[in-house]
Coordinates of N, CA and C in Angstrom, one line a residue:
X21 N 100.1 92.5 116.7 CA 99.6 91.0 116.0 C 99.6 91.4 114.6
X22 N 100.2 90.4 113.9 CA 100.2 90.7 112.3 C 99.0 90.0 111.9
X23 N 98.6 89.9 110.7 CA 97.4 89.9 109.8 C 97.2 88.0 109.9
X24 N 98.4 87.3 110.0 CA 98.2 85.6 110.2 C 97.8 85.5 111.4
X25 N 98.3 86.0 112.5 CA 98.3 85.8 114.0 C 96.8 86.0 114.0
X26 N 96.1 87.3 113.7 CA 94.9 87.7 113.8 C 93.9 86.8 113.4
X27 N 94.1 86.1 112.4 CA 93.2 85.3 111.7 C 93.5 84.0 112.2
X28 N 94.5 83.4 112.5 CA 94.6 81.9 113.0 C 94.1 82.2 114.4
X29 N 94.1 83.1 115.1 CA 93.4 83.3 116.7 C 91.9 83.1 116.5
X30 N 91.4 83.2 115.4 CA 89.9 83.2 115.2 C 89.7 81.7 114.5
X31 N 90.6 81.2 114.3 CA 90.1 79.5 113.7 C 90.5 78.4 114.7
X32 N 89.5 77.6 114.5 CA 89.7 76.2 115.3 C 90.7 75.4 114.5
X33 N 90.9 75.6 113.5 CA 91.7 74.7 112.8 C 92.3 75.4 111.6
X34 N 93.7 75.3 111.6 CA 94.5 76.3 110.4 C 94.9 75.3 109.3
X35 N 94.5 74.1 109.2 CA 95.3 73.2 108.1 C 95.0 73.6 106.9
X36 N 93.7 73.9 106.6 CA 93.1 74.4 105.2 C 94.0 75.9 104.9
X37 N 93.9 76.6 105.8 CA 94.7 77.7 105.6 C 96.2 77.7 105.3
X38 N 96.9 77.1 106.1 CA 98.3 76.8 106.0 C 98.8 76.1 104.8
X39 N 98.1 74.9 104.6 CA 98.2 74.3 103.4 C 98.0 75.1 102.0
X40 N 96.8 75.9 102.1 CA 96.6 77.0 100.9 C 97.7 77.8 100.8
X41 N 98.3 78.5 101.7 CA 99.3 79.5 101.6 C 100.4 78.9 101.3
X42 N 100.9 77.5 101.7 CA 102.0 76.9 100.9 C 102.0 76.7 99.5
X43 N 100.5 76.3 99.2 CA 100.3 75.9 97.7 C 100.5 77.0 96.8
X44 N 100.0 78.1 97.2 CA 99.9 79.3 96.3 C 101.5 79.8 96.0
X45 N 102.0 79.6 97.2 CA 103.8 79.8 96.8 C 104.4 79.2 96.0
X46 N 104.1 77.8 95.8 CA 104.7 76.9 95.0 C 104.2 76.9 93.6
X47 N 102.7 76.9 93.7 CA 102.0 76.9 92.7 C 101.0 78.2 92.4
X48 N 101.2 79.1 91.9 CA 100.6 80.4 91.9 C 99.2 80.2 91.4
X49 N 99.2 79.5 90.3 CA 97.9 79.2 89.6 C 96.8 78.7 90.5
X50 N 97.3 78.2 91.7 CA 96.1 77.6 92.5 C 95.3 78.5 93.2
X51 N 95.7 79.7 93.1 CA 95.0 80.8 93.7 C 93.5 81.0 93.1
X52 N 93.7 80.6 91.8 CA 92.1 80.9 91.3 C 91.0 79.7 91.9
X53 N 91.4 78.9 92.3 CA 90.6 77.7 93.1 C 90.4 78.1 94.9
X54 N 91.6 78.4 95.1 CA 91.5 78.6 96.8 C 91.1 79.9 97.1
X55 N 91.3 80.9 96.4 CA 90.6 82.3 96.3 C 89.3 82.4 96.9
X56 N 88.3 81.8 95.9 CA 86.9 81.7 96.2 C 86.4 80.8 97.2
X57 N 87.2 79.8 97.8 CA 86.8 78.6 98.8 C 87.4 79.3 100.4
X58 N 88.1 80.5 100.3 CA 88.5 80.9 101.6 C 87.2 81.2 102.4
X59 N 86.2 81.8 101.9 CA 84.8 82.0 102.7 C 84.2 80.8 103.3
X60 N 84.2 79.8 102.6 CA 83.6 78.5 102.9 C 84.5 77.7 104.1
X61 N 85.9 77.7 103.5 CA 87.0 77.0 104.6 C 87.2 77.8 105.7
X62 N 87.1 79.1 105.8 CA 87.5 79.8 106.9 C 86.5 80.5 107.5
X63 N 85.6 81.1 107.0 CA 84.5 81.6 107.6 C 84.4 83.0 107.2
X64 N 83.1 83.6 107.5 CA 82.8 85.2 107.2 C 82.6 86.1 108.2
X65 N 82.9 85.7 109.4 CA 82.2 86.6 110.6 C 83.5 87.6 110.7
X66 N 83.3 88.6 111.5 CA 84.1 89.9 111.7 C 85.5 89.3 112.2
X67 N 86.6 90.0 112.0 CA 87.9 89.5 112.3 C 87.9 90.6 113.8
X68 N 88.2 89.8 114.8 CA 88.4 90.4 116.0 C 90.0 90.7 116.3
X69 N 90.3 91.4 117.1 CA 91.8 91.6 117.5 C 92.8 92.2 116.4
X70 N 92.1 92.9 115.5 CA 92.9 93.3 114.3 C 93.0 94.8 114.1
X71 N 93.8 95.3 115.1 CA 94.0 96.7 115.3 C 94.1 97.1 113.9
X72 N 93.6 98.4 113.6 CA 94.1 99.1 112.5 C 93.1 98.3 111.1
X73 N 92.5 97.5 111.5 CA 91.7 96.7 110.4 C 90.3 96.7 110.8
X74 N 89.6 97.9 110.9 CA 88.1 97.9 111.1 C 87.4 97.4 110.0
X75 N 86.4 96.5 110.2 CA 85.3 96.1 109.3 C 86.2 95.1 108.5
X76 N 87.1 94.5 108.9 CA 87.9 93.3 107.9 C 86.9 91.9 108.6
X77 N 86.7 90.8 107.5 CA 86.3 89.7 107.9 C 87.3 88.8 107.9
X78 N 86.9 87.3 108.4 CA 87.8 86.4 108.5 C 88.2 85.8 107.2
X79 N 87.4 86.0 106.1 CA 87.7 85.8 104.5 C 88.5 86.8 103.9
X80 N 88.4 88.0 104.4 CA 89.0 89.2 103.8 C 90.5 88.6 104.2
X81 N 90.6 88.5 105.5 CA 92.0 88.2 106.2 C 92.7 87.0 105.4
X82 N 92.0 86.0 105.0 CA 92.5 84.6 104.4 C 92.9 85.0 102.9
X83 N 92.0 85.7 102.3 CA 92.2 86.1 100.8 C 93.2 87.0 100.5
X84 N 93.4 88.0 101.4 CA 94.6 88.6 101.7 C 95.9 88.0 101.8
X85 N 96.0 87.2 102.7 CA 97.3 86.5 103.1 C 97.5 85.6 101.6
X86 N 96.5 85.1 101.1 CA 96.7 84.3 100.0 C 97.4 85.1 98.6
X87 N 96.9 86.2 98.8 CA 97.7 87.0 97.5 C 98.9 87.4 97.8
X88 N 99.1 87.7 99.2 CA 100.4 88.1 99.6 C 101.5 87.1 99.6
X89 N 101.2 85.9 99.4 CA 101.8 84.6 99.2 C 102.3 84.3 97.8
X90 N 101.7 85.2 96.6 CA 102.0 85.0 95.4 C 103.4 85.5 95.2
X91 N 104.2 84.9 94.5 CA 105.3 85.4 94.1 C 105.4 86.5 93.1
X92 N 105.9 87.5 93.5 CA 105.9 88.7 92.9 C 105.8 88.8 91.2
X93 N 106.6 87.8 90.6 CA 106.5 87.7 89.3 C 105.2 87.3 88.7
X94 N 104.2 86.7 89.6 CA 103.1 86.3 89.3 C 101.8 87.1 89.5
X95 N 102.1 88.2 90.2 CA 101.2 89.1 90.5 C 100.3 89.8 89.2
X96 N 101.2 90.2 88.1 CA 100.3 90.4 87.2 C 99.5 89.8 86.5
X97 N 100.0 88.5 86.2 CA 99.1 87.5 85.6 C 97.6 86.9 86.8
X98 N 98.0 86.7 88.1 CA 97.0 86.1 88.8 C 96.3 87.1 89.5
X99 N 96.4 88.5 89.8 CA 95.8 89.3 90.6 C 94.4 89.9 89.7
X100 N 94.6 90.4 88.6 CA 93.6 90.8 87.7 C 92.4 90.1 87.6
X101 N 92.6 88.5 87.3 CA 91.4 87.9 87.1 C 90.8 87.6 88.4
X102 N 91.4 87.5 89.6 CA 90.6 87.1 90.9 C 89.9 88.4 91.3
X103 N 90.1 89.8 90.8 CA 89.4 90.8 91.2 C 87.9 90.7 89.6
X104 N 88.5 90.7 88.8 CA 87.6 90.8 87.6 C 86.4 89.5 88.0
X105 N 86.8 88.5 88.0 CA 85.6 87.5 88.1 C 85.3 86.9 89.5
X106 N 85.8 87.9 90.5 CA 85.3 87.7 91.8 C 83.8 88.1 92.3
X107 N 83.5 87.8 93.3 CA 82.1 88.2 93.7 C 82.3 89.6 94.4
X108 N 81.6 90.1 95.4 CA 81.8 91.5 95.8 C 83.0 91.2 97.0
X109 N 82.8 90.2 97.8 CA 83.6 89.9 99.2 C 85.0 89.7 98.3
X110 N 85.4 88.9 97.4 CA 86.6 88.6 96.7 C 87.0 89.5 96.1
X111 N 86.4 90.9 95.4 CA 87.0 92.0 94.8 C 87.5 92.8 96.0
X112 N 86.6 92.9 97.2 CA 87.1 93.7 98.4 C 88.5 93.2 98.9
X113 N 88.7 92.0 99.0 CA 89.9 91.5 99.5 C 91.0 91.8 98.8
X114 N 90.8 92.1 97.1 CA 91.9 92.2 96.2 C 92.2 93.8 96.9
X115 N 91.3 94.6 96.6 CA 91.6 96.0 97.1 C 92.2 96.0 98.5
X116 N 92.0 95.3 99.2 CA 92.5 95.3 100.6 C 94.1 95.0 100.5
X117 N 94.3 93.8 99.7 CA 95.7 93.6 99.5 C 96.6 94.5 98.8
X118 N 96.2 95.3 98.0 CA 97.2 96.3 97.2 C 98.0 97.0 98.1
X119 N 97.8 97.5 99.1 CA 98.6 98.2 99.8 C 99.8 97.4 100.3
X120 N 99.7 95.9 100.5 CA 100.9 95.3 101.1 C 101.4 94.4 99.9
X121 N 101.6 94.8 98.8 CA 101.8 94.3 97.3 C 103.3 95.4 97.0
X122 N 104.3 94.9 96.8 CA 105.4 95.5 96.3 C 105.3 96.2 94.9
X123 N 104.5 96.0 94.3 CA 103.9 96.7 92.8 C 102.5 97.4 92.9
X124 N 102.2 97.6 93.8 CA 100.6 98.0 94.1 C 100.2 99.2 92.9
X125 N 101.5 100.1 92.9 CA 100.9 101.3 91.9 C 100.8 100.6 90.4
X126 N 101.0 99.4 90.0 CA 100.8 98.9 89.0 C 99.4 98.4 88.7
X127 N 98.7 98.5 89.8 CA 97.2 97.9 90.0 C 96.3 99.0 90.1
X128 N 96.6 100.3 89.7 CA 95.7 101.6 89.7 C 94.4 101.1 88.9
X129 N 94.5 100.5 87.9 CA 93.1 100.1 87.2 C 92.1 99.5 87.8
X130 N 92.7 98.8 88.6 CA 91.6 97.9 89.6 C 90.9 98.8 90.7
X131 N 91.7 99.7 91.3 CA 90.9 100.8 92.1 C 90.1 101.6 91.1
X132 N 90.3 102.0 90.0 CA 89.4 102.7 89.2 C 88.3 102.2 88.8
X133 N 88.3 100.9 88.6 CA 87.3 100.0 88.2 C 86.1 100.0 89.6
X134 N 87.0 100.0 90.8 CA 86.1 99.8 91.9 C 85.2 101.1 92.0
X135 N 86.1 102.1 92.0 CA 85.3 103.5 92.3 C 84.3 104.0 91.1
X136 N 84.2 103.0 90.2 CA 83.1 103.1 89.2 C 81.9 102.5 89.5
X137 N 82.2 101.6 90.2 CA 80.7 100.8 90.8 C 79.9 101.3 91.9
X138 N 78.8 100.9 92.3 CA 77.7 101.5 93.0 C 77.7 100.6 94.4
X139 N 78.7 99.8 94.6 CA 78.9 98.7 95.8 C 79.7 99.9 96.6
X140 N 79.1 100.2 98.0 CA 79.7 100.5 98.9 C 80.7 100.1 99.6
X141 N 80.9 99.0 99.6 CA 81.9 98.2 100.1 C 83.1 98.3 99.3
X142 N 83.0 98.3 97.9 CA 84.0 98.5 97.2 C 84.5 99.8 96.9
X143 N 83.8 100.8 96.8 CA 84.0 102.1 97.0 C 85.3 102.8 98.1
X144 N 84.6 102.0 99.5 CA 85.4 102.5 100.4 C 86.6 101.8 100.7
X145 N 86.9 100.2 100.1 CA 88.1 99.6 100.0 C 88.8 100.1 99.0
X146 N 88.5 100.8 98.2 CA 89.2 101.5 97.1 C 90.0 102.7 97.4
X147 N 89.3 103.5 98.7 CA 89.8 104.7 98.9 C 90.4 104.8 100.3
X148 N 90.7 103.3 100.7 CA 91.6 102.9 101.8 C 93.1 103.3 101.3
X149 N 93.9 102.4 102.1 CA 95.7 102.5 102.0 C 95.7 102.6 100.6
X150 N 95.3 101.7 99.9 CA 95.7 101.6 98.3 C 95.5 102.8 97.6
X151 N 94.9 103.8 97.8 CA 94.3 104.9 97.1 C 95.7 105.8 96.8
X152 N 96.7 105.5 97.4 CA 97.7 106.5 97.7 C 98.1 106.3 96.3
X153 N 98.2 105.4 95.3 CA 98.7 105.4 94.0 C 97.6 105.8 93.1
X154 N 96.3 106.4 93.3 CA 95.4 107.0 92.5 C 96.1 108.2 92.0
X155 N 95.9 109.0 90.7 CA 96.1 110.3 90.5 C 95.2 111.1 91.2
X156 N 95.7 112.3 91.3 CA 94.8 113.3 92.1 C 93.4 113.4 91.6
X157 N 93.2 113.4 90.4 CA 91.9 113.7 90.0 C 91.1 112.6 90.0
X158 N 91.4 111.3 89.9 CA 90.7 110.1 90.2 C 90.7 110.1 91.7
X159 N 91.4 110.4 92.7 CA 90.9 110.2 94.1 C 90.1 111.7 94.3
X160 N 90.1 112.6 93.8 CA 89.0 113.6 94.3 C 87.6 112.9 93.7
X161 N 87.5 112.6 92.6 CA 86.2 112.1 92.1 C 85.9 110.7 93.1
X162 N 87.0 110.0 93.4 CA 86.5 109.3 94.6 C 85.9 109.7 95.9
X163 N 86.5 110.7 96.5 CA 85.9 111.4 97.5 C 84.4 111.7 97.5
X164 N 84.4 112.6 96.5 CA 83.1 112.9 95.8 C 81.8 111.9 95.9
X165 N 82.4 110.7 95.6 CA 81.3 109.6 95.3 C 81.5 109.1 96.8
X166 N 82.4 108.9 97.4 CA 82.1 108.8 99.0 C 81.0 109.4 99.6
X167 N 81.1 110.9 99.3 CA 80.1 111.8 100.1 C 78.7 111.4 99.6
X168 N 78.8 111.5 98.3 CA 77.5 111.2 97.5 C 76.6 110.0 98.1
X169 N 77.5 108.6 98.4 CA 76.8 107.6 98.8 C 76.7 107.4 100.2
X170 N 77.4 108.5 100.9 CA 77.1 108.7 102.3 C 78.2 107.7 103.1
X171 N 79.2 107.5 102.6 CA 80.3 106.7 103.2 C 81.1 107.7 104.2
X172 N 81.4 107.1 105.3 CA 82.2 107.5 106.6 C 83.4 108.2 105.7
X173 N 84.1 109.3 105.8 CA 85.0 109.9 105.5 C 86.3 109.4 106.2
X174 N 86.1 108.9 107.2 CA 87.1 108.5 108.5 C 87.9 107.3 107.2
X175 N 87.4 106.6 106.8 CA 87.8 105.6 106.0 C 88.6 106.0 104.7
X176 N 88.7 107.2 104.5 CA 89.5 107.6 103.1 C 91.1 107.9 103.8
X177 N 91.8 107.1 103.2 CA 93.3 107.4 103.5 C 93.6 108.6 103.0
X178 N 94.5 109.0 104.0 CA 95.3 110.5 103.5 C 94.4 111.7 103.4
X179 N 93.1 111.5 103.8 CA 92.2 112.8 103.6 C 92.8 113.9 103.8
X180 N 93.3 114.1 104.9 CA 93.7 115.5 105.1 C 95.0 116.1 104.6
X181 N 95.6 115.1 104.1 CA 96.8 115.6 103.6 C 96.7 115.9 101.9
X182 N 95.8 115.1 101.3 CA 95.6 115.1 100.0 C 94.5 115.9 99.2
X183 N 93.6 116.3 100.6 CA 92.6 117.2 100.2 C 93.2 118.7 99.9
X184 N 92.7 119.3 98.8 CA 93.2 120.5 98.1 C 92.3 121.6 97.9
X185 N 92.7 122.6 97.5 CA 91.8 123.5 97.1 C 90.7 123.4 95.8
X186 N 91.1 122.4 95.1 CA 90.3 121.9 93.8 C 89.1 121.0 94.5
X187 N 89.5 120.0 95.7 CA 88.4 119.4 96.1 C 87.6 120.3 96.7
X188 N 88.0 121.3 97.4 CA 87.3 122.1 98.2 C 86.1 122.8 97.1
X189 N 86.7 123.1 95.9 CA 85.5 123.6 95.1 C 84.6 122.6 94.4
X190 N 85.2 121.4 94.3 CA 84.1 120.2 93.8 C 83.1 119.8 95.0
X191 N 83.6 119.8 96.3 CA 82.9 119.4 97.3 C 81.7 120.5 97.6
X192 N 82.0 121.9 97.4 CA 81.3 122.8 97.7 C 80.0 122.7 96.6
X193 N 80.4 122.6 95.4 CA 79.5 122.1 94.4 C 78.5 121.3 94.7
X194 N 79.1 120.0 95.2 CA 78.1 119.1 95.6 C 77.1 119.3 96.4
X195 N 77.7 120.0 97.5 CA 77.0 120.4 98.9 C 76.0 121.3 98.6
X196 N 76.1 122.3 97.7 CA 75.1 123.4 97.0 C 74.0 122.4 96.6
X197 N 74.5 121.6 95.7 CA 73.4 120.9 94.8 C 72.4 120.3 95.6
X198 N 73.1 119.5 96.7 CA 72.1 118.4 97.6 C 71.4 119.4 98.3
X199 N 71.8 120.4 98.9 CA 71.0 121.5 99.7 C 69.8 122.0 98.7
X200 N 70.2 122.1 97.5 CA 69.2 122.7 96.7 C 68.0 121.8 96.5
X201 N 68.4 120.7 96.5 CA 67.5 119.3 96.1 C 66.8 118.7 97.5
X202 N 66.9 119.6 98.8 CA 66.4 119.3 99.7 C 67.0 118.4 100.4
X203 N 68.2 117.4 100.0 CA 68.8 116.4 100.5 C 70.2 116.6 101.6
X204 N 70.1 115.9 102.8 CA 70.8 116.2 103.8 C 72.4 116.2 103.2
X205 N 73.2 116.5 103.8 CA 74.9 116.2 103.6 C 75.5 115.5 105.0
X206 N 76.2 114.5 104.9 CA 76.6 114.0 106.2 C 77.5 115.0 106.8
X207 N 77.8 114.8 108.2 CA 78.1 115.8 108.8 C 79.7 116.0 108.7
X208 N 80.5 114.6 108.4 CA 82.0 114.7 108.1 C 82.3 115.5 106.6
X209 N 81.4 115.3 105.8 CA 81.4 115.9 104.5 C 81.5 117.5 104.8
X210 N 80.6 118.0 105.6 CA 80.7 119.4 106.0 C 81.7 119.9 106.8
X211 N 82.0 119.1 107.5 CA 83.2 119.5 108.5 C 84.4 119.7 107.4
X212 N 84.7 118.5 106.7 CA 85.8 118.4 105.7 C 85.6 119.9 104.8
X213 N 84.6 120.1 104.3 CA 84.5 121.4 103.4 C 84.9 122.7 104.1
X214 N 84.4 122.8 105.4 CA 85.0 123.9 106.4 C 86.4 124.0 106.5
X215 N 86.9 122.6 106.9 CA 88.4 122.9 107.1 C 89.0 123.2 105.7
X216 N 88.6 122.7 104.5 CA 89.3 123.4 103.4 C 89.2 124.7 103.2
X217 N 88.0 125.0 103.3 CA 87.9 126.6 103.1 C 88.8 127.3 104.0
X218 N 88.8 127.0 105.2 CA 89.5 127.6 106.1 C 90.8 127.7 105.7
X219 N 91.4 126.5 105.3 CA 92.9 126.4 104.6 C 93.4 127.4 103.6
X220 N 92.3 127.5 102.6 CA 92.4 128.4 101.2 C 92.2 129.9 101.7
X221 N 91.3 130.1 102.7 CA 91.1 131.6 102.9 C 92.3 132.4 103.5

């Protein structure tokens, strides 16, 4: 089931959504008013039946669909303001849309901004599939921040393939600091550290 089907299965009326999608395709600048309205018009509850999309909400799906209907030539103009001026839910939808865009690598600055926030929802979304375009150094810092914030590392895309000896060193230092301060370290972070240490030994 694709994203549109997963979303429309949740809605009793798809008129607003279908009209909005058509409008954005024809008039890209309209997304500025339609994007914030998606929560009110479609709903904000958890999206069911979206295999591979854990923790998505109905408004996430609606907003991501709106972004994917933008003409490629309009992405550079329209996407950044949606993120910059959006609330947390709108920012998260932008982050979730990035891997579905043909020029997702061009939007690495949005991911870097999300990783600088203290909002766990944004950090988790930034470390999802879109993180493939992050430079290694920024990606490692993002993983460390996720550990520091207590985020489940299962949500970090490509963790086992991108994790390297440098991340092991950084993670080992963080674990030592937290233990010295009497603070717990999540089991998944400890397990990752052990896997990395075994790999480089």
